[in-house]
């Protein structure tokens, strides 16, 4: 899977499937990649908190959240396919 660049000031609200703390961004991306239902990550760098989401911007709504960054997982054109 490939990841989008960070979208600053945005997050998917109300669809977190797992919260991770004290995990670096690369580890969080790997965890999300391994979970078929994980489609994106919300990251709040100030407190080093990440949330895995079961939605992306196609089936959820990106909302404004101060101090957040949002990352989308894209498996369409890679060897990692969602089933």
JSON list of C-alpha atoms in Angstrom, two decimals:
[
{"chain": "A", "resi": 1, "resn": "UNK", "atom": "CA", "xyz": [0.00, 0.00, 0.00]},
{"chain": "A", "resi": 2, "resn": "UNK", "atom": "CA", "xyz": [1.03, 3.59, -0.49]},
{"chain": "A", "resi": 3, "resn": "UNK", "atom": "CA", "xyz": [0.25, 6.54, 1.73]},
{"chain": "A", "resi": 4, "resn": "UNK", "atom": "CA", "xyz": [-0.90, 10.04, 0.89]},
{"chain": "A", "resi": 5, "resn": "UNK", "atom": "CA", "xyz": [1.08, 13.03, 2.03]},
{"chain": "A", "resi": 6, "resn": "UNK", "atom": "CA", "xyz": [-0.14, 14.53, 5.29]},
{"chain": "A", "resi": 7, "resn": "UNK", "atom": "CA", "xyz": [-3.30, 16.62, 5.10]},
{"chain": "A", "resi": 8, "resn": "UNK", "atom": "CA", "xyz": [-2.77, 19.17, 7.89]},
{"chain": "A", "resi": 9, "resn": "UNK", "atom": "CA", "xyz": [-5.65, 20.31, 10.07]},
{"chain": "A", "resi": 10, "resn": "UNK", "atom": "CA", "xyz": [-7.95, 17.45, 9.01]},
{"chain": "A", "resi": 11, "resn": "UNK", "atom": "CA", "xyz": [-9.15, 14.13, 10.44]},
{"chain": "A", "resi": 12, "resn": "UNK", "atom": "CA", "xyz": [-12.00, 11.65, 10.02]},
{"chain": "A", "resi": 13, "resn": "UNK", "atom": "CA", "xyz": [-14.27, 12.13, 13.01]},
{"chain": "A", "resi": 14, "resn": "UNK", "atom": "CA", "xyz": [-16.24, 9.46, 14.85]},
{"chain": "A", "resi": 15, "resn": "UNK", "atom": "CA", "xyz": [-14.90, 6.35, 13.11]},
{"chain": "A", "resi": 16, "resn": "UNK", "atom": "CA", "xyz": [-11.74, 5.44, 14.99]},
{"chain": "A", "resi": 17, "resn": "UNK", "atom": "CA", "xyz": [-11.25, 1.70, 15.27]},
{"chain": "A", "resi": 18, "resn": "UNK", "atom": "CA", "xyz": [-8.04, 1.81, 17.33]},
{"chain": "A", "resi": 19, "resn": "UNK", "atom": "CA", "xyz": [-6.07, 4.45, 19.21]},
{"chain": "A", "resi": 20, "resn": "UNK", "atom": "CA", "xyz": [-2.28, 4.12, 19.40]},
{"chain": "A", "resi": 21, "resn": "UNK", "atom": "CA", "xyz": [0.01, 6.11, 21.67]},
{"chain": "A", "resi": 22, "resn": "UNK", "atom": "CA", "xyz": [3.79, 6.25, 21.80]},
{"chain": "A", "resi": 23, "resn": "UNK", "atom": "CA", "xyz": [4.01, 4.67, 18.34]},
{"chain": "A", "resi": 24, "resn": "UNK", "atom": "CA", "xyz": [5.96, 6.30, 15.54]},
{"chain": "A", "resi": 25, "resn": "UNK", "atom": "CA", "xyz": [4.19, 7.09, 12.31]},
{"chain": "A", "resi": 26, "resn": "UNK", "atom": "CA", "xyz": [5.90, 4.33, 10.31]},
{"chain": "A", "resi": 27, "resn": "UNK", "atom": "CA", "xyz": [4.88, 1.67, 12.84]},
{"chain": "A", "resi": 28, "resn": "UNK", "atom": "CA", "xyz": [1.35, 2.99, 12.82]},
{"chain": "A", "resi": 29, "resn": "UNK", "atom": "CA", "xyz": [1.24, 2.81, 9.02]},
{"chain": "A", "resi": 30, "resn": "UNK", "atom": "CA", "xyz": [2.41, -0.81, 9.17]},
{"chain": "A", "resi": 31, "resn": "UNK", "atom": "CA", "xyz": [-0.30, -1.71, 11.69]},
{"chain": "A", "resi": 32, "resn": "UNK", "atom": "CA", "xyz": [-2.92, -0.04, 9.50]},
{"chain": "A", "resi": 33, "resn": "UNK", "atom": "CA", "xyz": [-1.59, -1.77, 6.39]},
{"chain": "A", "resi": 34, "resn": "UNK", "atom": "CA", "xyz": [-1.97, -5.16, 8.09]},
{"chain": "A", "resi": 35, "resn": "UNK", "atom": "CA", "xyz": [-5.62, -4.49, 9.01]},
{"chain": "A", "resi": 36, "resn": "UNK", "atom": "CA", "xyz": [-7.93, -4.83, 6.00]},
{"chain": "A", "resi": 37, "resn": "UNK", "atom": "CA", "xyz": [-10.53, -2.53, 7.58]},
{"chain": "A", "resi": 38, "resn": "UNK", "atom": "CA", "xyz": [-8.09, 0.31, 8.27]},
{"chain": "A", "resi": 39, "resn": "UNK", "atom": "CA", "xyz": [-8.32, 2.97, 5.56]},
{"chain": "A", "resi": 40, "resn": "UNK", "atom": "CA", "xyz": [-6.67, 6.04, 7.07]},
{"chain": "A", "resi": 41, "resn": "UNK", "atom": "CA", "xyz": [-4.81, 7.50, 10.04]},
{"chain": "A", "resi": 42, "resn": "UNK", "atom": "CA", "xyz": [-5.43, 10.60, 12.14]},
{"chain": "A", "resi": 43, "resn": "UNK", "atom": "CA", "xyz": [-2.27, 11.85, 13.87]},
{"chain": "A", "resi": 44, "resn": "UNK", "atom": "CA", "xyz": [-1.99, 14.48, 16.57]},
{"chain": "A", "resi": 45, "resn": "UNK", "atom": "CA", "xyz": [1.78, 15.13, 16.72]},
{"chain": "A", "resi": 46, "resn": "UNK", "atom": "CA", "xyz": [1.68, 17.41, 19.78]},
{"chain": "A", "resi": 47, "resn": "UNK", "atom": "CA", "xyz": [0.66, 14.51, 22.02]},
{"chain": "A", "resi": 48, "resn": "UNK", "atom": "CA", "xyz": [1.97, 11.67, 19.80]},
{"chain": "A", "resi": 49, "resn": "UNK", "atom": "CA", "xyz": [-1.49, 10.09, 19.43]},
{"chain": "A", "resi": 50, "resn": "UNK", "atom": "CA", "xyz": [-2.68, 8.22, 16.36]},
{"chain": "A", "resi": 51, "resn": "UNK", "atom": "CA", "xyz": [-6.09, 6.83, 15.51]},
{"chain": "A", "resi": 52, "resn": "UNK", "atom": "CA", "xyz": [-6.78, 4.20, 12.87]},
{"chain": "A", "resi": 53, "resn": "UNK", "atom": "CA", "xyz": [-9.97, 4.76, 10.87]},
{"chain": "A", "resi": 54, "resn": "UNK", "atom": "CA", "xyz": [-12.35, 2.41, 9.09]},
{"chain": "A", "resi": 55, "resn": "UNK", "atom": "CA", "xyz": [-13.14, 5.24, 6.65]},
{"chain": "A", "resi": 56, "resn": "UNK", "atom": "CA", "xyz": [-11.27, 7.44, 4.22]},
{"chain": "A", "resi": 57, "resn": "UNK", "atom": "CA", "xyz": [-12.38, 10.62, 2.45]},
{"chain": "A", "resi": 58, "resn": "UNK", "atom": "CA", "xyz": [-14.52, 8.62, -0.02]},
{"chain": "A", "resi": 59, "resn": "UNK", "atom": "CA", "xyz": [-16.80, 6.99, 2.55]},
{"chain": "A", "resi": 60, "resn": "UNK", "atom": "CA", "xyz": [-16.34, 9.43, 5.42]},
{"chain": "A", "resi": 61, "resn": "UNK", "atom": "CA", "xyz": [-16.02, 13.17, 5.85]},
{"chain": "A", "resi": 62, "resn": "UNK", "atom": "CA", "xyz": [-12.76, 14.96, 6.48]},
{"chain": "A", "resi": 63, "resn": "UNK", "atom": "CA", "xyz": [-13.39, 17.47, 9.24]},
{"chain": "A", "resi": 64, "resn": "UNK", "atom": "CA", "xyz": [-11.28, 20.32, 10.54]},
{"chain": "A", "resi": 65, "resn": "UNK", "atom": "CA", "xyz": [-9.30, 19.44, 13.67]},
{"chain": "A", "resi": 66, "resn": "UNK", "atom": "CA", "xyz": [-6.65, 21.77, 15.01]},
{"chain": "A", "resi": 67, "resn": "UNK", "atom": "CA", "xyz": [-3.16, 20.24, 15.27]},
{"chain": "A", "resi": 68, "resn": "UNK", "atom": "CA", "xyz": [-4.10, 17.00, 13.44]},
{"chain": "A", "resi": 69, "resn": "UNK", "atom": "CA", "xyz": [-2.66, 15.46, 10.30]},
{"chain": "A", "resi": 70, "resn": "UNK", "atom": "CA", "xyz": [-4.57, 12.91, 8.19]},
{"chain": "A", "resi": 71, "resn": "UNK", "atom": "CA", "xyz": [-3.08, 10.13, 6.03]},
{"chain": "A", "resi": 72, "resn": "UNK", "atom": "CA", "xyz": [-4.94, 7.96, 3.51]},
{"chain": "A", "resi": 73, "resn": "UNK", "atom": "CA", "xyz": [-3.99, 4.37, 2.75]},
{"chain": "A", "resi": 74, "resn": "UNK", "atom": "CA", "xyz": [-4.28, 3.48, -0.93]},
{"chain": "A", "resi": 75, "resn": "UNK", "atom": "CA", "xyz": [-4.10, -0.17, -1.90]},
{"chain": "A", "resi": 76, "resn": "UNK", "atom": "CA", "xyz": [-5.73, 0.07, -5.33]},
{"chain": "A", "resi": 77, "resn": "UNK", "atom": "CA", "xyz": [-2.50, 0.07, -7.31]},
{"chain": "A", "resi": 78, "resn": "UNK", "atom": "CA", "xyz": [-0.30, -2.02, -5.03]},
{"chain": "A", "resi": 79, "resn": "UNK", "atom": "CA", "xyz": [0.14, -5.58, -3.88]},
{"chain": "A", "resi": 80, "resn": "UNK", "atom": "CA", "xyz": [-2.01, -4.95, -0.78]},
{"chain": "A", "resi": 81, "resn": "UNK", "atom": "CA", "xyz": [-5.68, -5.31, -1.67]},
{"chain": "A", "resi": 82, "resn": "UNK", "atom": "CA", "xyz": [-8.69, -4.65, 0.54]},
{"chain": "A", "resi": 83, "resn": "UNK", "atom": "CA", "xyz": [-11.19, -7.50, 0.54]}
]
